[in-house]
Coordinates of C-alpha atoms in Angstrom, one line a residue:
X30 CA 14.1 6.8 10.2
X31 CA 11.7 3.7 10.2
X32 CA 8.7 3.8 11.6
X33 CA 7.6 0.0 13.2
X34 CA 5.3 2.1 15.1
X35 CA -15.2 14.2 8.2
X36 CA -18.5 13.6 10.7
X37 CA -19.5 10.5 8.6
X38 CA -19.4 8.6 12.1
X39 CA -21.5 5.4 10.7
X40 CA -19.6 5.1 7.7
X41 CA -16.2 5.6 8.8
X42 CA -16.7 3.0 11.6
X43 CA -17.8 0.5 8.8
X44 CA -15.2 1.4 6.9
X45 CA -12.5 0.8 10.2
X46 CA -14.1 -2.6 11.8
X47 CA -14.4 -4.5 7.8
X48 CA -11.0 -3.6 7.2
X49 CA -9.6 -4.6 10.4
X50 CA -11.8 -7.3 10.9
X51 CA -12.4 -9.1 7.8
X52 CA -10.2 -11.7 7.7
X53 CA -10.6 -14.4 10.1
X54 CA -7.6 -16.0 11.7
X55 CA -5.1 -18.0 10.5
X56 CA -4.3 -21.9 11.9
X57 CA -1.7 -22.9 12.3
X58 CA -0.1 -26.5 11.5
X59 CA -1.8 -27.9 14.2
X60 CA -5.0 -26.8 12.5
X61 CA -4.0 -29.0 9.2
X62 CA -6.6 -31.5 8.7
X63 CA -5.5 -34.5 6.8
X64 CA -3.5 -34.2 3.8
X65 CA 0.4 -35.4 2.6
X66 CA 3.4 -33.7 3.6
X67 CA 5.6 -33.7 0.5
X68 CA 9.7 -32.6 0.7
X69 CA 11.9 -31.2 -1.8
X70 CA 15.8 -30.8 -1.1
X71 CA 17.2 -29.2 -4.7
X72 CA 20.7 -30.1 -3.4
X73 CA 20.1 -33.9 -2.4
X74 CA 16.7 -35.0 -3.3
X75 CA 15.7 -37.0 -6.6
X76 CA 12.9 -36.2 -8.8
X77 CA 11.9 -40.3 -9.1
X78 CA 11.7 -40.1 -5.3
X79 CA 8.1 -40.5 -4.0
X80 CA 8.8 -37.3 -1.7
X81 CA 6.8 -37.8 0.9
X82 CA 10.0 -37.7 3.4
X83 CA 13.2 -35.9 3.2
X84 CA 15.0 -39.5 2.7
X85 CA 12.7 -39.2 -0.1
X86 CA 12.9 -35.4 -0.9
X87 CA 12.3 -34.9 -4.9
X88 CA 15.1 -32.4 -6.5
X89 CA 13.1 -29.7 -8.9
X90 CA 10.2 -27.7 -8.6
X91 CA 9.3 -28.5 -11.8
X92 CA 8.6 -32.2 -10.0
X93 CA 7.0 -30.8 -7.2
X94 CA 4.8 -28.6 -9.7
X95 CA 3.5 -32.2 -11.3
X96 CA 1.4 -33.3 -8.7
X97 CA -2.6 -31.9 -8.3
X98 CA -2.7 -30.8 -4.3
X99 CA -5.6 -31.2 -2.2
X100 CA -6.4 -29.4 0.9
X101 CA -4.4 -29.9 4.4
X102 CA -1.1 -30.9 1.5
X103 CA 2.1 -29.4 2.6
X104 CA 5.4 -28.8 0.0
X105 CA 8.2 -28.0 1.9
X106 CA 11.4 -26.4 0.1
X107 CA 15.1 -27.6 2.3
X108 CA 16.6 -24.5 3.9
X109 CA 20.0 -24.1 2.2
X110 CA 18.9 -25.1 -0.9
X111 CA 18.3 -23.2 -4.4
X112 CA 15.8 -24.7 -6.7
X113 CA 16.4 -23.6 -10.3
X114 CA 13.0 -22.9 -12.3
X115 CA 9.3 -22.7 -11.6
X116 CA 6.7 -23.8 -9.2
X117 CA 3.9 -23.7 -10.9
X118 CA 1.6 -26.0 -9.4
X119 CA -2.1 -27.5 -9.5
X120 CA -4.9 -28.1 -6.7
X121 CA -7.1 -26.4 -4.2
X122 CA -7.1 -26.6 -0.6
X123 CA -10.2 -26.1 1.4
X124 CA -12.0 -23.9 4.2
X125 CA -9.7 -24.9 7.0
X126 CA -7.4 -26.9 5.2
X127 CA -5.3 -24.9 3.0
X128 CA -2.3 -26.0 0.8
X129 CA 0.8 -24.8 2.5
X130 CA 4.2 -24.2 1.3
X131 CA 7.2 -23.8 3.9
X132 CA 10.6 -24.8 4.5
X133 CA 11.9 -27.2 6.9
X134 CA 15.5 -28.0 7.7
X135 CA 17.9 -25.1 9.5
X136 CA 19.8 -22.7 7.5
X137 CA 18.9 -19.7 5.1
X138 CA 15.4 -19.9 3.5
X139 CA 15.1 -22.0 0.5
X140 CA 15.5 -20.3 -3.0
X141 CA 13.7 -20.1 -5.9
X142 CA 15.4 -19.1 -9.1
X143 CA 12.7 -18.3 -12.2
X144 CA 15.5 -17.5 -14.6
X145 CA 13.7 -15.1 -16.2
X146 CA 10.0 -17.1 -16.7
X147 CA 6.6 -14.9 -16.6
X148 CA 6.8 -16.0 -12.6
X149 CA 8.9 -17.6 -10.1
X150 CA 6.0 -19.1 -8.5
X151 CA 2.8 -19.2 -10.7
X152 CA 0.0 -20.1 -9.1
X153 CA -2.6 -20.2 -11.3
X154 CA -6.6 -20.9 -11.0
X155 CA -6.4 -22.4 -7.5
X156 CA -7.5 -20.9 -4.1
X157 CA -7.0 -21.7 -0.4
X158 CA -2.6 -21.3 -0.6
X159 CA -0.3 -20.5 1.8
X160 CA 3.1 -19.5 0.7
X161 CA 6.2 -19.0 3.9
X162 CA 9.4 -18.7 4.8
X163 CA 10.5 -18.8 0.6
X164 CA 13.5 -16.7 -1.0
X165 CA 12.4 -15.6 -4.6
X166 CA 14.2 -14.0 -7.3
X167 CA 13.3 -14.2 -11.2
X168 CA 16.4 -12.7 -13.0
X169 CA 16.8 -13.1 -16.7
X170 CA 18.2 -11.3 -20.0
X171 CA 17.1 -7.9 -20.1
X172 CA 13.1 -8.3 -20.9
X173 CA 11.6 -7.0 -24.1
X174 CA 8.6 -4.8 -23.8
X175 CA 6.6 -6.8 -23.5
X176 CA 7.9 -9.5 -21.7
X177 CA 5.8 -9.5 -18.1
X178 CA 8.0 -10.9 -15.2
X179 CA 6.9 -11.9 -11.4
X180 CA 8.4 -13.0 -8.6
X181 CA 4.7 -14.7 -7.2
X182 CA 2.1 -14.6 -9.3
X183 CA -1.4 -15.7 -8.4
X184 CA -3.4 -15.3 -11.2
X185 CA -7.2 -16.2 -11.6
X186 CA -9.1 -16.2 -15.1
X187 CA -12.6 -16.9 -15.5
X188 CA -12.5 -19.0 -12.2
X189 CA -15.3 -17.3 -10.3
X190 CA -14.3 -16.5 -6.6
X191 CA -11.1 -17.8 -5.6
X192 CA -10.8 -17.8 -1.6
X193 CA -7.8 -17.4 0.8
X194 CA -4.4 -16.7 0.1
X195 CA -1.5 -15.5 2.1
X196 CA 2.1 -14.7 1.6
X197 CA 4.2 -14.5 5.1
X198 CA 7.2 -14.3 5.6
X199 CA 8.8 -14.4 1.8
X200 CA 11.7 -12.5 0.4
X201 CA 11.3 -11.1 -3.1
X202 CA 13.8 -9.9 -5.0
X203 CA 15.8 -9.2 -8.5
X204 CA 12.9 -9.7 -10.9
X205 CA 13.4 -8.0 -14.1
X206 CA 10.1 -7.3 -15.9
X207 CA 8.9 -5.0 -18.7
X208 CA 7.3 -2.0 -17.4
X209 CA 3.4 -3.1 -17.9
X210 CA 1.1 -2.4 -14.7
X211 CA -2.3 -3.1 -15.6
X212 CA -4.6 -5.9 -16.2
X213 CA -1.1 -7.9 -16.6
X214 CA 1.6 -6.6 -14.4
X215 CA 5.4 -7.0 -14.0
X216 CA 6.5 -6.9 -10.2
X217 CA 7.1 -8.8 -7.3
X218 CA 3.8 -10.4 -4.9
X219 CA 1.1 -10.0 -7.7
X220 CA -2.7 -11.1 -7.2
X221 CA -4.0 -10.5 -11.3
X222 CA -7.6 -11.3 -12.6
X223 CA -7.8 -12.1 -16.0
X224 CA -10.9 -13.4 -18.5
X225 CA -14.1 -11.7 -19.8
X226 CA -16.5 -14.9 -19.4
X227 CA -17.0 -15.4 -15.5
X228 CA -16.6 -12.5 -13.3
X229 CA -13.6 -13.5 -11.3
X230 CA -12.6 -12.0 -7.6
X231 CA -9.9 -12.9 -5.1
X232 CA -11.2 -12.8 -1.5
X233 CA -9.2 -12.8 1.3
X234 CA -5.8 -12.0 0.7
X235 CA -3.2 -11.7 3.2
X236 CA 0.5 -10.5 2.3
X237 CA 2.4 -9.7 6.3
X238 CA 6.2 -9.8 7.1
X239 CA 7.6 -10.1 3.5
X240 CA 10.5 -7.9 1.6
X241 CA 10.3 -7.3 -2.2
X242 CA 13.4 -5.7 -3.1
X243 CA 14.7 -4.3 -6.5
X244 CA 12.1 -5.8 -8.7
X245 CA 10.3 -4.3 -11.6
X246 CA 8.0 -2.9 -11.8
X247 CA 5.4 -3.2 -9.0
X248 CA 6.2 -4.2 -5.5
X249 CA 2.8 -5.4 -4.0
X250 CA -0.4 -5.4 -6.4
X251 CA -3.7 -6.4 -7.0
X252 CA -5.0 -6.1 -10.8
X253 CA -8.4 -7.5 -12.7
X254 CA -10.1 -7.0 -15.9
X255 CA -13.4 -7.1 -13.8
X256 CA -13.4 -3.3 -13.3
X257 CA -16.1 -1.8 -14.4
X258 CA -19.1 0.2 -12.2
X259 CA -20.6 3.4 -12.0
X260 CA -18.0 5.1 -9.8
X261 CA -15.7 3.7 -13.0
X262 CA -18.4 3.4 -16.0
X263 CA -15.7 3.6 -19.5
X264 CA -13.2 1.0 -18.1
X265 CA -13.6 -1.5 -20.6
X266 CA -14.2 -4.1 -18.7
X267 CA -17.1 -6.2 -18.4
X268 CA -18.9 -6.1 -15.4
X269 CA -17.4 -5.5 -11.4
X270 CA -15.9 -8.1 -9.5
X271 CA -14.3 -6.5 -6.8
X272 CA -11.5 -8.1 -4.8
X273 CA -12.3 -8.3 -1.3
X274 CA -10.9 -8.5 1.9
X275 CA -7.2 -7.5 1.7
X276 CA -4.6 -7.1 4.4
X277 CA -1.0 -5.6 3.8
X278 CA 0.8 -5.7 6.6
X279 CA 4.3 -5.1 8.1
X280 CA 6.3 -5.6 4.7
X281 CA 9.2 -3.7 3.3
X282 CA 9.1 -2.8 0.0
X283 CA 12.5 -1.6 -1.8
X284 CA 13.6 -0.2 -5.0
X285 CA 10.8 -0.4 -7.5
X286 CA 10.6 0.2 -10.9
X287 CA 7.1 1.8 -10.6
X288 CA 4.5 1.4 -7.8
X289 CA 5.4 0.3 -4.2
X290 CA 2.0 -1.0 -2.9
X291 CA -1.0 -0.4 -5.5
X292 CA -5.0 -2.1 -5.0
X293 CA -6.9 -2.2 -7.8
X294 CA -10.3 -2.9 -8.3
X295 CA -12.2 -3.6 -4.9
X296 CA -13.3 -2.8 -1.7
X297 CA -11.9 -3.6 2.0
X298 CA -8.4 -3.8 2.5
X299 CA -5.8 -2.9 5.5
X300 CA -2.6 -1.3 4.5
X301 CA -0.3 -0.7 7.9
X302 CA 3.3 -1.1 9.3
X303 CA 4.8 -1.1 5.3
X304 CA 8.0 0.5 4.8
X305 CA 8.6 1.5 1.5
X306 CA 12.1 3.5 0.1
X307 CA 12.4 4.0 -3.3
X308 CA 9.8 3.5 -5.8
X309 CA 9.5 5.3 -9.7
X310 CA 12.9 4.3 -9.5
X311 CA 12.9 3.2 -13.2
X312 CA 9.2 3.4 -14.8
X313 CA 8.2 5.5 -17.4
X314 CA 4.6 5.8 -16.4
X315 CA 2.7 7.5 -13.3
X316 CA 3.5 5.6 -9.9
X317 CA 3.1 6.3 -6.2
X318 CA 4.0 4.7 -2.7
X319 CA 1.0 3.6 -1.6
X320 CA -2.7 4.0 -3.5
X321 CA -5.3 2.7 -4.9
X322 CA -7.1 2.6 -8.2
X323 CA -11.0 1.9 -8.3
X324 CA -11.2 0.8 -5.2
X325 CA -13.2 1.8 -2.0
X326 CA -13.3 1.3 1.9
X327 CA -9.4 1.1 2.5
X328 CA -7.3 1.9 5.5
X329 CA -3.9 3.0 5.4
X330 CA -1.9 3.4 8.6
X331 CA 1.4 3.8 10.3
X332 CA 3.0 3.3 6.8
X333 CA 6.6 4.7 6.5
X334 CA 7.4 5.7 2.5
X335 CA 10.8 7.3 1.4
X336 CA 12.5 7.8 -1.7
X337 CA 10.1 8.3 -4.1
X338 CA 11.7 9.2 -7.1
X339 CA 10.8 11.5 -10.1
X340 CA 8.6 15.0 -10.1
X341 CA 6.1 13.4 -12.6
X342 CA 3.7 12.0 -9.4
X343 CA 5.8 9.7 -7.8
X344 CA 3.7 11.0 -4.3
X345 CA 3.8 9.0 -1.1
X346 CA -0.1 8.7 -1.3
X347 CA -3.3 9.3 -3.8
X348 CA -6.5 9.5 -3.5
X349 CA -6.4 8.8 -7.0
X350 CA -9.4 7.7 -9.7
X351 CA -12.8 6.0 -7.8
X352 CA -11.3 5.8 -4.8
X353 CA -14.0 6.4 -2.2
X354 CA -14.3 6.3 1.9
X355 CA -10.4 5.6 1.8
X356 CA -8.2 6.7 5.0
X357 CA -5.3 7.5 5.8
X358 CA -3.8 8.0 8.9
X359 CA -0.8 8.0 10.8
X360 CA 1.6 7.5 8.6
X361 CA 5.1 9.4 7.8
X362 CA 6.3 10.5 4.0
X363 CA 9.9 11.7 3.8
X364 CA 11.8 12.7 1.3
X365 CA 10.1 12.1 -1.8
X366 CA 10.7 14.1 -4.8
X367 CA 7.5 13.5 -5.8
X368 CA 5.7 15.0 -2.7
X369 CA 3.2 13.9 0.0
X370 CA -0.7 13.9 -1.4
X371 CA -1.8 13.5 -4.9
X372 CA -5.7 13.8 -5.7
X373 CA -6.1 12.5 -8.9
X374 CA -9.7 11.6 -9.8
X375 CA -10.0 9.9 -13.0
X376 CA -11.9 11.4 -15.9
X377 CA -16.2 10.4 -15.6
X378 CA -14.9 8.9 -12.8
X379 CA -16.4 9.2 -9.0
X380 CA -13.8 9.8 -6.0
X381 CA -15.5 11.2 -2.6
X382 CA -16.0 11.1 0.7
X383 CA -12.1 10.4 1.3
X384 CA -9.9 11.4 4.6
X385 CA -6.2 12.0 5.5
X386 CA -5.6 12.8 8.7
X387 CA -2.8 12.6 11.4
X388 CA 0.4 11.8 9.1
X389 CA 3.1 13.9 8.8
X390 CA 5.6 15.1 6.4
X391 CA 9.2 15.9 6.4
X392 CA 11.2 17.2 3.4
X393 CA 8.9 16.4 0.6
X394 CA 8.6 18.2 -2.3
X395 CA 7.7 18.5 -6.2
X396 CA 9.4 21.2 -8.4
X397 CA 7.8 20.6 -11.3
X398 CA 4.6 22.4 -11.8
X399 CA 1.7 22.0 -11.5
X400 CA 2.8 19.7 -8.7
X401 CA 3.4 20.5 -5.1
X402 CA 3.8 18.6 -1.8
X403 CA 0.0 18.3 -1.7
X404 CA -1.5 18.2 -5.0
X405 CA -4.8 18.5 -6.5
X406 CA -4.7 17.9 -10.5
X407 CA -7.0 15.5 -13.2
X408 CA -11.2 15.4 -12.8
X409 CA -12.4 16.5 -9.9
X410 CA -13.2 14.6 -6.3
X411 CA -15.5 15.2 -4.1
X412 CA -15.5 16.0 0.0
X413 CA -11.8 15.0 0.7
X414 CA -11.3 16.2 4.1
X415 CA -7.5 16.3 4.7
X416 CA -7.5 17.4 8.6
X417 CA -4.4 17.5 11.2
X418 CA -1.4 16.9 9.5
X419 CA 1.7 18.1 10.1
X420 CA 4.2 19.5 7.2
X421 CA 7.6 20.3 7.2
X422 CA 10.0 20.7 4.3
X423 CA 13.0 23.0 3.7
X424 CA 13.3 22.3 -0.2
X425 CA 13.5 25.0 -2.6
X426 CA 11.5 25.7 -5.5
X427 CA 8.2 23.3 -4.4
X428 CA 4.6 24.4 -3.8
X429 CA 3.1 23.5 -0.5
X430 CA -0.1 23.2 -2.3
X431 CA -0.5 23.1 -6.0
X432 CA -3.9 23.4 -7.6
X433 CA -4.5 22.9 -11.5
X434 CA -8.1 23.7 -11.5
X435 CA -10.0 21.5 -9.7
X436 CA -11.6 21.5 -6.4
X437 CA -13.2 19.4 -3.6
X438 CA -10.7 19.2 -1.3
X439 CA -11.1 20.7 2.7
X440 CA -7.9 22.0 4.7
X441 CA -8.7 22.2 8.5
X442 CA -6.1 22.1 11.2
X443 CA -3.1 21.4 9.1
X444 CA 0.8 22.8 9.9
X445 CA 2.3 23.8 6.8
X446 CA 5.8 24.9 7.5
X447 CA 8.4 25.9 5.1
X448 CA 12.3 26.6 6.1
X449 CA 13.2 27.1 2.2
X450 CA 15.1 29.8 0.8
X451 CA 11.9 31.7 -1.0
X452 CA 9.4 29.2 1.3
X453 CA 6.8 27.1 -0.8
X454 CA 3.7 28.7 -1.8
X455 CA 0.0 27.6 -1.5
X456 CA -0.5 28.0 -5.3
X457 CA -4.5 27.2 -4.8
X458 CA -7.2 29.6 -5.0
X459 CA -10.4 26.6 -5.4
X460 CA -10.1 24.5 -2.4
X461 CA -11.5 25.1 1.0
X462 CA -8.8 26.4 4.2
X463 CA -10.0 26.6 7.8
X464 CA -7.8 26.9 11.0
X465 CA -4.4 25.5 9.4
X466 CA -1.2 27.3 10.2
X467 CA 1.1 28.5 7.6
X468 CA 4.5 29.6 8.5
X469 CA 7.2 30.4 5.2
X470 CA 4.4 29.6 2.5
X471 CA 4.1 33.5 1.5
X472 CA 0.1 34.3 1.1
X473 CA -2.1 33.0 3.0
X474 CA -5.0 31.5 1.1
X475 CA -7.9 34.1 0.9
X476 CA -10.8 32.1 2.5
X477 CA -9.1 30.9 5.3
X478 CA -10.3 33.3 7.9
X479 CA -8.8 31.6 11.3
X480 CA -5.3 31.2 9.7
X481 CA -2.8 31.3 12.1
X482 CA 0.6 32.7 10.9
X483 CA 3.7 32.6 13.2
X484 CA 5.9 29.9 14.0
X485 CA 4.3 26.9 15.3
X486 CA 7.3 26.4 18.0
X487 CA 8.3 22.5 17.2
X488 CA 10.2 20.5 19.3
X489 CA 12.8 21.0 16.3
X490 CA 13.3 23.9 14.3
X491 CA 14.8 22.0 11.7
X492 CA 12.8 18.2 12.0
X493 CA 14.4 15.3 11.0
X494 CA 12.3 12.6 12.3
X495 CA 8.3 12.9 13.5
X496 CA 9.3 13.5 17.5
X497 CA 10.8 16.8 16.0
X498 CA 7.3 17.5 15.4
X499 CA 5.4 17.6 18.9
X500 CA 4.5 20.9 19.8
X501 CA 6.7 23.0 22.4
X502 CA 4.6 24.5 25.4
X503 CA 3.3 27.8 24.1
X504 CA 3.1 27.0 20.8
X505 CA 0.3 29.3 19.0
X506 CA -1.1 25.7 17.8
X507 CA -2.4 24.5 20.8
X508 CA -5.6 25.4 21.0
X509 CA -6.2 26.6 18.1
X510 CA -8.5 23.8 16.0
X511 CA -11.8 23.6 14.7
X512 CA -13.3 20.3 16.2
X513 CA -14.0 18.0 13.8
X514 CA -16.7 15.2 14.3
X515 CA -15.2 11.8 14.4
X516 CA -12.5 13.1 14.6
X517 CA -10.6 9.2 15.4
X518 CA -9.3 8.3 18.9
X519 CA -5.5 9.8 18.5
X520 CA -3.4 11.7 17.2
X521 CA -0.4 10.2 15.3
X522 CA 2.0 10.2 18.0
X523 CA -0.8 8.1 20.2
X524 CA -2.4 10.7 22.0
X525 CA -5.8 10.1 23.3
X526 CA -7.9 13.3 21.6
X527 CA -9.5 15.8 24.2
X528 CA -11.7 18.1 24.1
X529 CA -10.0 21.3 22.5
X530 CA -8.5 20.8 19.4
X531 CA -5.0 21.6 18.7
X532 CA -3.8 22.2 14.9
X533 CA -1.4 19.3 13.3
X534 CA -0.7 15.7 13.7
X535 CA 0.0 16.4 17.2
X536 CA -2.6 16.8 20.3
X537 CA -2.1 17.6 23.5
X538 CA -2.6 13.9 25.4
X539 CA -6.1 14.0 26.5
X540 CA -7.9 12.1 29.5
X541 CA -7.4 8.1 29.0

């Protein structure tokens, strides 16, 4: 199914309102001031054209990549058509005039074939771009490893701050890159810092309503060589530029060599409404759905992530080395092999204060040990509160909860539920458990003295989607929470939050 739908009260509101409010909004066309509208038509255009009409449409991007763009400049691609190459051009737009790329004409988006070049679409050391309604593939012999492949690339090195960039819109798809993630990635929408010189940002990035399908090996990523701080002192790099100002929004994200949608390096970002099915589909490194690396002050909601494939990570989510004040929150993870939760610190590196509440579970699992649907491996992490979620799985031979020997994680309020033949142990004696149910997990873990034990009485006995996991009348749930200060304003299935507190991802609809 596809989802389309701690008490740190200061800091989590900060965390909430820059994230969801950080970007300002986007003009449209009748917002364009000044600039030249230039046309290219791959079938019927001619490169000695002027292209400033579609009369006069050029016929290559390679001629469309030889002019220097200035801001309020438009390039617009002929629906129907397929351009063969790279667009790869020059220029800057400005604060309110950005350079825009669309398509005009009727028909099937315009395509872009890269043939195999480092990117489809390379834009490189320019800001203030807007890239729409494009079809993008970069397909070529098999790659050699080391040969790095994108579908877009935006790539800034030593260029200082570069300002305002969104991707709407855009299918990406059939890029076939060597399996390199980080500072200079393979994938399909990158944003990569490069250079030691100039400490180098992006700020304000927007990536809404786009596909990236069978690419490798990163789906949607940010990446820098401007990395290090003291949450992330032995990186390497020089200094810390963070990237800034990030919203991931409402794209699908299909089979991907490695990572589905990974931030690096920053602070402030929105990840919601993503669908992602099948990532670690071909990678031989670590990958996950949705995370972060070294990055702080992200929100992550009503994501959908399937498919994850592989026991070696290959988690939904991760809270995963210096990530700090992160949340997530009403999303759904289904059957990944991987599992739901990884917390991963990094070593000498800091990860605290993190929260993952209100998402649910269905059919995830890890066999391969020390891994479990939740897991808690590498350096340890500090005050992760993971609070009123709701787990389900009837997979054999996976932990609920897998524990290699560090701490700093909180249970409260959680439904684990297992229907497996043997049930899926909590194999965790150093984390902290108060008022979760368990029901099919075996032992209950020692220092959890409100456990509740019984079946919790779901809608479904055996849930397939997240409706089959609202609470029946009567359950032994209801009721049965520790409050939890700022606690947010629903549950994930919408409910307003009342006063007594109910165990899971589902709450009894309070007051409105």
């Amino acid at each position: 199914m596809r989802m389309t739908g701690w008490g740190m009260r200061a800091v989590l509101a900060m965390v909430l309102a820059a994230a969801t409010g950080a970007l300002p909004a986007q003009a449209d066309d009748g917002g364009r001031q000044g600039g030249t509208t230039y046309f290219v038509d791959c079938g019927a255009g001619s490169d000695s054209a002027s292209g400033t009409s579609p009369a006069a449409a050029w016929n290559s991007p390679a001629r469309a990549s030889s002019v220097t763009y200035g801001p309020g400049d438009r390039i617009l691609f002929r629906r129907g058509s397929t351009c063969e190459g790279v667009f790869a051009p020059a220029g800057s737009g400005a604060d309110g005039a950005p350079v825009r790329v669309d398509a005009y004409g009727e028909g099937a988006k315009p395509r872009i074939r890269g043939g195999g070049a480092r990117a489809a679409v390379l834009l490189e050391n320019v800001e203030q771009w807007e890239l729409r309604n494009l079809d993008i593939s970069n397909k070529g012999a098999a790659p050699g490893p080391q040969e790095r492949r994108a579908g877009i690339l935006f790539r800034l090195t030593d260029f200082g701050t570069g300002r305002h960039y969104v991707v709407d819109g855009v299918d990406v798809h059939d890029v076939n890159g060597s399996d390199h993630k980080d500072p200079d990635p393979s994938g399909g929408i990158l944003f990569v810092v490069r250079g030691t010189a100039t400490p180098t940002r992006f700020d304000g990035i927007t990536v809404t309503d786009s596909t990236v399908k069978h690419v490798d090996r990163t789906g949607i990523a940010t990446a820098s060589s401007w990395g290090r701080r003291p949450e992330h002192p032995h990186s390497g790099a020089p200094g810390w530029a963070p990237n800034t100002r990030l919203t991931i929004r409402g794209n699908e994200v299909v089979d991907v060599g490695g990572d589905g949608i990974v931030l690096q390096h920053g602070h402030h970002a929105l990840v919601e409404h993503n669908y992602v099915d099948g990532f670690n589909m071909r990678s031989a490194g670590y990958n996950a759905g949705v995370w972060a690396w070294n990055f702080d002050d992200a929100v992550y909601q009503y994501n959908e992530v399937t498919g994850g494939h592989g026991t070696r990570d290959s988690q939904a989510f991760d809270f995963d080395g210096g990530n700090n004040r992160n949340v997530y929150q009403y999303n759904y993870s289904h059957d990944n092999e991987g599992g739901f939760l990884l917390v991963c610190n990094g070593a000498g590196m800091t990860t605290a204060d993190n929260v993952f509440r209100y998402n649910v579970s269905i059919n995830d699992r890890n066999t391969q040990s020390p891994y479990g649907v939740f897991t808690v491996v590498c350096a340890p992490s500090a005050n992760t509160q993971i609070y009123n979620n709701t787990v389900a799985t009837d997979h054999p031979g996976t932990a609920m909860v897998s524990d290699n020997g560090q701490g700093g994680v909180t249970f409260r309020n959680n439904v684990f539920v297992s229907t497996a033949e043997g049930g899926s142990p909590i194999i965790d004696t150093l984390n902290t458990y108060d008022h979760n149910l368990y029901a099919g997990v075996g032992t209950v873990p020692a220092n959890d003295a409100h456990a509740v034990t019984t079946d919790p009485r779901f809608h479904d006995a055996t849930p397939d989607t997240p409706g089959d996991l609202r609470l029946r009348p009567g359950s032994p749930a209801l009721g049965a929470g520790t409050p939890i200060d700022d606690a947010g304003p629903h549950d994930y299935f919408g409910n307003r939050l009342r006063g007594t507190t109910d165990i899971g991802a589902h709450q009894r609809p309070g007051p409105r």
